[in-house]
Amino acid sequence: MQRLYDFLRRHPTGVDVFWAFVLLGLSGMSMASGMYDAGREAIVAVPVALGLSTVVALRRRAPEKMLLLAITVGVVQLVFGVRPSIGNFAMLVITYTVAAVGERWASRLALVCSLSAAALSQLRWEAEPGGSWAQAVFVTIVMTVPFVLAWVLGDSLRTRRAYFSQLEERAARLEREREAQSKVAVAAERARIARELHDVVAHNVSVMVVQADGAAYVMDAAPDQARQALETISSTGRQALAEMRRLLGVLRTGDAPESGEYVPQPDVEQIEELVEQVRQTGLEVDFKVEGTPRPLPSGVELTAYRIVQEALTNTRKHGGPDAGASVRLVYFDDGLGLLVEDDGRGAAHELYEDGGADGAGHGMIGMRERVGMVGGTLDAGPRPGGGFRISALLPLKPAG
């Protein structure tokens, strides 16, 4: 049975043609039974029946044209006096069809014709000669109701289809927006991972390079210092591997977790350890904390740590020999202030602003992005008298 329903849905015109032949056969039986008087009425009844059957056969392929054909057939019936028969059921069908799927002007025209067809039929063929006007009005209303119901049913179906079409369009739009948001989220996550990798690699590798150069220089003259430098290289490498394992762990979906524990993300309390690590490379760093330390949002703590890390890394890379640096953490009522300065020669200012012609300076770009993500402000540039200064203000969001 389901196959039959599917076949009928796939061939709507074939179904309409079948019912058109049925309607034509019933009209032929009416004519054969002597319903029409011999002469002009019987002759005109044949093309009328054919026209009404055509209306049913092609109602879904050309609803507006079939409506005009039905109106024409109705006018011919009025003019030549061909009384309504079973074939006029096609007018109910085309009224419903046009209201459901036709153009708006055709739907309105069908409604007007539906309201006037019964009255015109009563005027042309009085149901009971000599009857009262009340009977004529009652018969007109009774004949009008089926046409109006057919139009209302078709128009309701049109409204329902339009509603479901809007729902489908909205669902498709939401799906597209969801995909776009997913792509934005993926791009943001990639940028975050890139910033984290840059900070981890740039800082730790630069420390290891400095320590390796120092160890090679004092290997023969001061073996103890060389051994200490190698130990620093080893611990720094392990720390870098641990941070990279934690960072890249988010990309391993579905894989078995690696053995070992992942280190937590750096916070403000580890800045002092960071400064001490930098001091071991030979860079003099003055570190001070002002205000009353208190718990901070994790995003603010990570941003503060990475800013100090990147700033000290830049000092080692661009400050030159005998450069010194200072780090200040200031706790305000509504924010955390950072000030990192050095008295070295610094790098070209455009490297920090635009990334440089050779692609350098991405650390500063990532620093600005980090600060922007937590709603803070960052100011970086050459310091009067030489060196470079980085100052940032990170707002503290209220809990909850």
Coordinates of C-alpha atoms in Angstrom, one line a residue:
M1 CA 0.0 0.0 0.0
Q2 CA 2.8 2.4 0.8
R3 CA 4.3 1.8 -2.7
L4 CA 1.0 2.8 -4.2
Y5 CA 0.9 6.0 -2.1
D6 CA 4.5 6.8 -3.2
F7 CA 3.7 6.2 -6.8
L8 CA 0.7 8.5 -6.6
R9 CA 2.8 11.3 -5.0
R10 CA 5.4 11.0 -7.7
H11 CA 2.8 11.2 -10.5
P12 CA 0.3 13.9 -9.5
T13 CA -0.6 14.8 -13.1
G14 CA -1.4 11.2 -13.9
V15 CA -3.8 11.1 -10.9
D16 CA -5.5 14.3 -12.1
V17 CA -5.9 12.9 -15.7
F18 CA -7.5 9.7 -14.3
W19 CA -10.1 11.8 -12.3
A20 CA -10.6 13.9 -15.4
F21 CA -11.6 10.9 -17.4
V22 CA -13.9 9.8 -14.6
L23 CA -15.5 13.2 -14.5
L24 CA -15.9 13.2 -18.3
G25 CA -17.5 9.7 -18.2
L26 CA -20.0 10.9 -15.6
S27 CA -20.8 13.9 -17.7
G28 CA -21.3 11.7 -20.7
M29 CA -23.7 9.5 -18.8
S30 CA -25.7 12.6 -17.7
M31 CA -25.9 13.8 -21.3
A32 CA -27.0 10.3 -22.5
S33 CA -29.7 10.2 -19.8
G34 CA -31.4 13.1 -21.5
M35 CA -30.5 15.8 -19.0
Y36 CA -30.2 18.4 -21.8
D37 CA -32.8 19.3 -24.3
A38 CA -32.0 18.3 -27.9
G39 CA -30.6 21.1 -29.9
R40 CA -28.2 23.9 -29.0
E41 CA -28.0 23.1 -25.3
A42 CA -27.0 19.5 -26.0
I43 CA -24.4 20.5 -28.6
V44 CA -22.8 23.1 -26.3
A45 CA -22.8 20.6 -23.4
V46 CA -20.1 18.5 -25.1
P47 CA -17.3 21.2 -25.3
V48 CA -18.4 22.3 -21.8
A49 CA -17.8 18.8 -20.4
L50 CA -14.5 18.6 -22.3
G51 CA -13.4 22.0 -20.9
L52 CA -14.2 21.1 -17.3
S53 CA -12.4 17.7 -17.6
T54 CA -9.3 19.6 -19.0
V55 CA -9.5 21.9 -15.9
V56 CA -9.2 18.9 -13.6
A57 CA -6.5 17.2 -15.7
L58 CA -4.1 20.2 -15.8
R59 CA -5.0 22.0 -12.5
R60 CA -1.6 21.5 -10.9
R61 CA 0.5 22.1 -14.0
A62 CA -1.2 25.4 -14.9
P63 CA -3.6 26.5 -12.1
E64 CA -4.0 30.1 -13.2
K65 CA -4.8 29.1 -16.9
M66 CA -7.2 26.4 -15.8
L67 CA -9.0 28.9 -13.6
L68 CA -9.5 31.2 -16.6
L69 CA -10.7 28.2 -18.6
A70 CA -13.2 27.3 -15.9
I71 CA -14.5 30.9 -15.8
T72 CA -14.8 30.9 -19.6
V73 CA -16.7 27.6 -19.4
G74 CA -19.0 29.0 -16.8
V75 CA -19.7 32.1 -18.9
V76 CA -20.5 29.9 -21.9
Q77 CA -23.0 27.9 -19.7
L78 CA -24.7 31.1 -18.7
V79 CA -24.9 32.5 -22.2
F80 CA -26.1 29.3 -23.9
G81 CA -28.2 28.1 -21.0
V82 CA -26.3 24.8 -20.4
R83 CA -27.5 23.8 -17.0
P84 CA -24.9 22.8 -14.3
S85 CA -24.2 19.1 -14.0
I86 CA -21.7 16.7 -12.3
G87 CA -19.0 18.2 -14.5
N88 CA -19.2 21.5 -12.7
F89 CA -17.5 19.8 -9.7
A90 CA -14.3 20.8 -11.5
M91 CA -15.0 24.4 -10.5
L92 CA -14.8 23.4 -6.8
V93 CA -11.5 21.6 -7.5
I94 CA -9.9 24.5 -9.4
T95 CA -11.0 26.9 -6.6
Y96 CA -9.2 24.8 -4.0
T97 CA -6.1 24.3 -6.2
V98 CA -5.7 28.0 -7.0
A99 CA -6.2 29.0 -3.4
A100 CA -3.5 26.5 -2.4
V101 CA -0.8 26.9 -5.0
G102 CA -1.8 29.6 -7.4
E103 CA -0.7 33.2 -7.7
R104 CA -2.3 35.7 -5.3
W105 CA -4.3 37.4 -8.0
A106 CA -5.7 34.1 -9.1
S107 CA -6.7 33.1 -5.6
R108 CA -8.6 36.4 -5.1
L109 CA -10.3 36.0 -8.5
A110 CA -11.3 32.4 -7.5
L111 CA -12.8 33.8 -4.2
V112 CA -14.8 36.4 -6.1
C113 CA -16.1 33.9 -8.5
S114 CA -17.0 31.5 -5.7
L115 CA -19.1 34.1 -4.0
S116 CA -20.9 35.1 -7.2
A117 CA -21.3 31.8 -9.0
A118 CA -24.3 30.5 -7.0
A119 CA -26.1 33.8 -7.3
L120 CA -25.6 34.0 -11.1
S121 CA -26.8 30.4 -11.4
Q122 CA -30.0 31.2 -9.4
L123 CA -30.7 34.2 -11.6
R124 CA -30.2 32.1 -14.8
W125 CA -32.0 28.9 -13.6
E126 CA -34.5 29.4 -10.9
A127 CA -34.7 26.3 -8.7
E128 CA -38.5 26.3 -8.2
P129 CA -40.4 28.6 -10.5
G130 CA -42.7 30.8 -8.6
G131 CA -40.8 30.2 -5.3
S132 CA -40.3 33.0 -2.7
W133 CA -37.2 35.2 -2.5
A134 CA -36.3 33.7 0.8
Q135 CA -36.1 30.2 -0.8
A136 CA -33.9 31.7 -3.5
V137 CA -31.6 33.3 -1.0
F138 CA -31.4 30.0 1.0
V139 CA -30.5 28.0 -2.0
T140 CA -27.9 30.6 -3.1
I141 CA -26.2 30.4 0.4
V142 CA -26.3 26.6 0.4
M143 CA -24.6 26.5 -3.1
T144 CA -22.1 29.1 -2.1
V145 CA -20.8 27.4 1.1
P146 CA -19.0 24.5 -0.7
F147 CA -17.1 27.0 -2.9
V148 CA -16.1 29.1 0.1
L149 CA -15.0 26.1 2.1
A150 CA -12.9 24.9 -0.8
W151 CA -11.2 28.3 -1.0
V152 CA -10.7 28.5 2.7
L153 CA -9.2 25.0 2.8
G154 CA -6.8 25.8 -0.1
D155 CA -5.7 29.1 1.5
S156 CA -5.1 27.4 4.8
L157 CA -2.9 24.8 3.1
R158 CA -1.0 27.7 1.4
T159 CA -0.5 29.4 4.8
R160 CA 0.7 26.1 6.4
R161 CA 3.1 25.5 3.6
A162 CA 4.5 29.0 3.8
Y163 CA 4.9 28.5 7.6
F164 CA 6.8 25.3 7.2
S165 CA 8.9 26.8 4.5
Q166 CA 9.9 29.6 6.8
L167 CA 10.8 27.1 9.5
E168 CA 13.0 25.2 7.1
E169 CA 14.6 28.4 5.9
R170 CA 15.2 29.4 9.5
A171 CA 16.7 26.0 10.4
A172 CA 19.0 26.2 7.4
R173 CA 20.1 29.7 8.3
L174 CA 20.7 28.6 11.9
E175 CA 22.7 25.7 10.6
R176 CA 24.8 28.0 8.4
E177 CA 25.4 30.3 11.4
R178 CA 26.3 27.4 13.6
E179 CA 28.9 26.2 11.0
A180 CA 30.3 29.7 10.7
Q181 CA 30.5 30.0 14.5
S182 CA 32.3 26.7 14.6
K183 CA 34.8 27.8 12.0
V184 CA 35.4 31.0 14.0
A185 CA 35.9 29.0 17.2
V186 CA 38.3 26.6 15.4
A187 CA 40.3 29.6 14.1
A188 CA 40.4 31.2 17.5
E189 CA 41.5 28.0 19.1
R190 CA 44.3 27.6 16.5
A191 CA 45.4 31.1 17.2
R192 CA 45.4 30.4 20.9
I193 CA 47.5 27.3 20.4
A194 CA 49.9 29.2 18.1
R195 CA 50.4 31.9 20.8
E196 CA 51.0 29.3 23.5
L197 CA 53.5 27.4 21.3
H198 CA 55.3 30.6 20.5
D199 CA 55.5 31.6 24.2
V200 CA 56.7 28.2 25.3
V201 CA 59.2 27.6 22.5
A202 CA 60.6 31.2 22.3
H203 CA 61.2 31.5 26.0
N204 CA 62.5 28.1 26.9
V205 CA 64.6 27.6 23.7
S206 CA 66.2 31.0 24.1
V207 CA 67.1 30.1 27.8
M208 CA 68.6 26.8 26.6
V209 CA 70.6 28.5 23.9
V210 CA 72.0 31.1 26.3
Q211 CA 72.9 28.4 28.8
A212 CA 74.4 26.1 26.2
D213 CA 76.6 29.0 24.9
G214 CA 77.7 29.8 28.5
A215 CA 78.5 26.1 29.2
A216 CA 80.6 25.8 26.1
Y217 CA 82.5 29.0 27.0
V218 CA 83.4 27.9 30.6
M219 CA 83.6 24.2 30.0
D220 CA 87.4 24.0 30.6
A221 CA 87.8 27.0 32.9
A222 CA 84.9 26.4 35.3
P223 CA 83.4 22.9 35.0
D224 CA 81.1 23.6 38.0
Q225 CA 79.4 26.5 36.2
A226 CA 79.2 24.4 33.0
R227 CA 77.6 21.6 34.9
Q228 CA 75.1 24.1 36.5
A229 CA 74.3 25.4 33.0
L230 CA 73.6 21.9 31.7
E231 CA 71.3 21.2 34.6
T232 CA 69.4 24.4 33.8
I233 CA 69.2 23.3 30.1
S234 CA 67.8 19.9 31.2
S235 CA 65.2 21.4 33.6
T236 CA 64.2 24.0 31.1
G237 CA 63.8 21.3 28.4
R238 CA 61.7 19.2 30.6
Q239 CA 59.5 22.2 31.5
A240 CA 59.0 23.0 27.8
L241 CA 58.1 19.4 27.0
A242 CA 55.6 19.3 29.8
E243 CA 53.9 22.5 28.7
M244 CA 53.8 21.4 25.1
R245 CA 52.4 18.1 26.1
R246 CA 49.7 19.8 28.1
L247 CA 49.0 22.2 25.2
L248 CA 48.9 19.6 22.4
G249 CA 46.9 17.2 24.6
V250 CA 43.7 19.1 23.6
L251 CA 44.3 18.1 20.0
R252 CA 44.4 14.3 20.8
T253 CA 40.7 13.4 20.6
G254 CA 39.9 9.8 20.9
D255 CA 43.5 8.7 21.7
A256 CA 44.6 7.1 24.9
P257 CA 46.1 9.6 27.3
E258 CA 49.8 9.6 27.6
S259 CA 51.4 8.5 30.8
G260 CA 52.4 11.2 33.2
E261 CA 50.7 14.2 34.6
Y262 CA 50.1 17.4 32.7
V263 CA 51.3 20.6 34.4
P264 CA 48.7 23.3 35.1
Q265 CA 48.7 26.5 33.2
P266 CA 51.1 29.2 34.5
D267 CA 49.7 31.8 36.9
V268 CA 50.9 35.0 38.6
E269 CA 52.6 33.1 41.4
Q270 CA 55.0 31.5 38.9
I271 CA 56.2 34.8 37.6
E272 CA 58.8 35.0 40.4
E273 CA 60.1 31.5 39.3
L274 CA 60.2 32.8 35.7
V275 CA 62.2 35.8 36.8
E276 CA 64.6 33.6 38.7
Q277 CA 65.0 31.4 35.7
V278 CA 65.9 34.4 33.5
R279 CA 68.4 35.6 36.1
Q280 CA 70.3 32.3 35.7
T281 CA 70.8 33.2 32.1
G282 CA 72.8 36.3 33.1
L283 CA 70.1 38.9 32.7
E284 CA 69.6 41.1 35.7
V285 CA 65.9 41.5 36.6
D286 CA 64.4 43.5 39.4
F287 CA 61.0 42.1 40.4
K288 CA 58.5 43.8 42.7
V289 CA 54.9 43.3 43.7
E290 CA 52.8 46.2 44.9
G291 CA 49.4 46.0 46.4
T292 CA 47.6 43.1 48.1
P293 CA 47.8 39.9 46.1
R294 CA 44.5 38.1 45.7
P295 CA 43.0 35.3 43.5
L296 CA 42.6 36.3 39.9
P297 CA 40.6 34.8 37.0
S298 CA 42.6 32.1 35.3
G299 CA 42.6 34.0 31.9
V300 CA 44.1 37.1 33.6
E301 CA 46.8 35.1 35.4
L302 CA 47.8 33.3 32.2
T303 CA 47.9 36.5 30.2
A304 CA 50.0 38.2 32.9
Y305 CA 52.5 35.4 32.9
R306 CA 52.8 35.3 29.1
I307 CA 53.3 39.0 28.9
V308 CA 56.2 38.9 31.3
Q309 CA 57.6 35.9 29.6
E310 CA 57.5 37.4 26.2
A311 CA 58.8 40.8 27.4
L312 CA 61.9 39.2 29.1
T313 CA 62.5 37.0 26.0
N314 CA 62.5 40.1 23.8
T315 CA 64.9 41.7 26.2
R316 CA 67.4 38.8 25.9
K317 CA 67.0 38.8 22.2
H318 CA 67.2 42.5 21.4
G319 CA 68.5 44.2 24.6
G320 CA 72.1 43.6 23.8
P321 CA 75.0 42.9 26.3
D322 CA 74.8 44.2 29.8
A323 CA 71.1 44.9 29.6
G324 CA 68.9 45.0 32.7
A325 CA 65.2 44.7 33.2
S326 CA 62.6 45.3 35.8
V327 CA 59.2 43.7 36.3
R328 CA 56.4 45.4 38.4
L329 CA 53.1 43.8 39.3
V330 CA 50.5 46.2 40.8
Y331 CA 47.2 45.0 42.3
F332 CA 44.5 47.7 41.9
D333 CA 41.0 47.5 43.2
D334 CA 39.6 46.7 39.7
G335 CA 42.6 45.4 37.8
L336 CA 46.1 44.1 37.6
G337 CA 48.9 46.4 36.3
L338 CA 52.1 45.1 34.6
L339 CA 55.2 47.1 33.8
V340 CA 58.2 45.5 32.2
E341 CA 61.1 47.7 31.2
D342 CA 64.7 47.2 30.1
D343 CA 67.6 49.6 29.5
G344 CA 69.0 47.8 26.5
R345 CA 69.1 49.1 22.9
G346 CA 65.8 47.5 22.0
A347 CA 64.6 46.4 18.6
A348 CA 63.2 48.5 15.8
H349 CA 59.8 49.8 16.8
E350 CA 58.1 48.5 13.6
L351 CA 59.0 45.0 14.6
Y352 CA 56.6 45.3 17.5
E353 CA 53.9 47.2 15.7
D354 CA 53.6 45.4 12.3
G355 CA 55.5 42.2 12.6
G356 CA 58.4 43.4 10.5
A357 CA 59.3 42.8 6.9
D358 CA 60.8 39.4 7.7
G359 CA 57.9 38.1 9.8
A360 CA 59.4 38.9 13.1
G361 CA 57.5 40.4 16.0
H362 CA 54.7 37.9 16.3
G363 CA 55.3 37.7 20.0
M364 CA 54.1 41.3 20.4
I365 CA 51.1 40.6 18.2
G366 CA 50.1 37.6 20.3
M367 CA 50.6 39.7 23.4
R368 CA 48.1 42.3 22.1
E369 CA 45.6 39.5 21.2
R370 CA 45.9 38.0 24.7
V371 CA 45.3 41.4 26.4
G372 CA 42.3 42.0 24.1
M373 CA 40.8 38.7 25.0
V374 CA 40.5 39.6 28.6
G375 CA 39.4 43.2 27.9
G376 CA 42.6 44.9 28.9
T377 CA 44.9 47.5 27.3
L378 CA 48.5 47.2 26.3
D379 CA 51.1 49.9 25.5
A380 CA 54.5 49.0 24.1
G381 CA 57.2 51.1 22.7
P382 CA 60.7 52.6 23.1
R383 CA 61.5 54.1 26.5
P384 CA 62.9 57.6 26.8
G385 CA 66.6 57.3 27.4
G386 CA 66.9 53.9 25.7
G387 CA 65.4 50.5 26.1
F388 CA 61.9 49.3 25.8
R389 CA 58.8 49.5 27.9
I390 CA 55.7 47.3 28.0
S391 CA 52.7 48.2 30.2
A392 CA 49.4 46.5 30.5
L393 CA 46.3 46.8 32.5
L394 CA 44.2 43.7 32.9
P395 CA 40.6 44.2 34.4
L396 CA 39.4 41.9 37.1
K397 CA 35.9 40.6 36.4
P398 CA 33.7 40.2 39.4
A399 CA 33.1 36.6 40.5
G400 CA 29.9 35.1 39.0

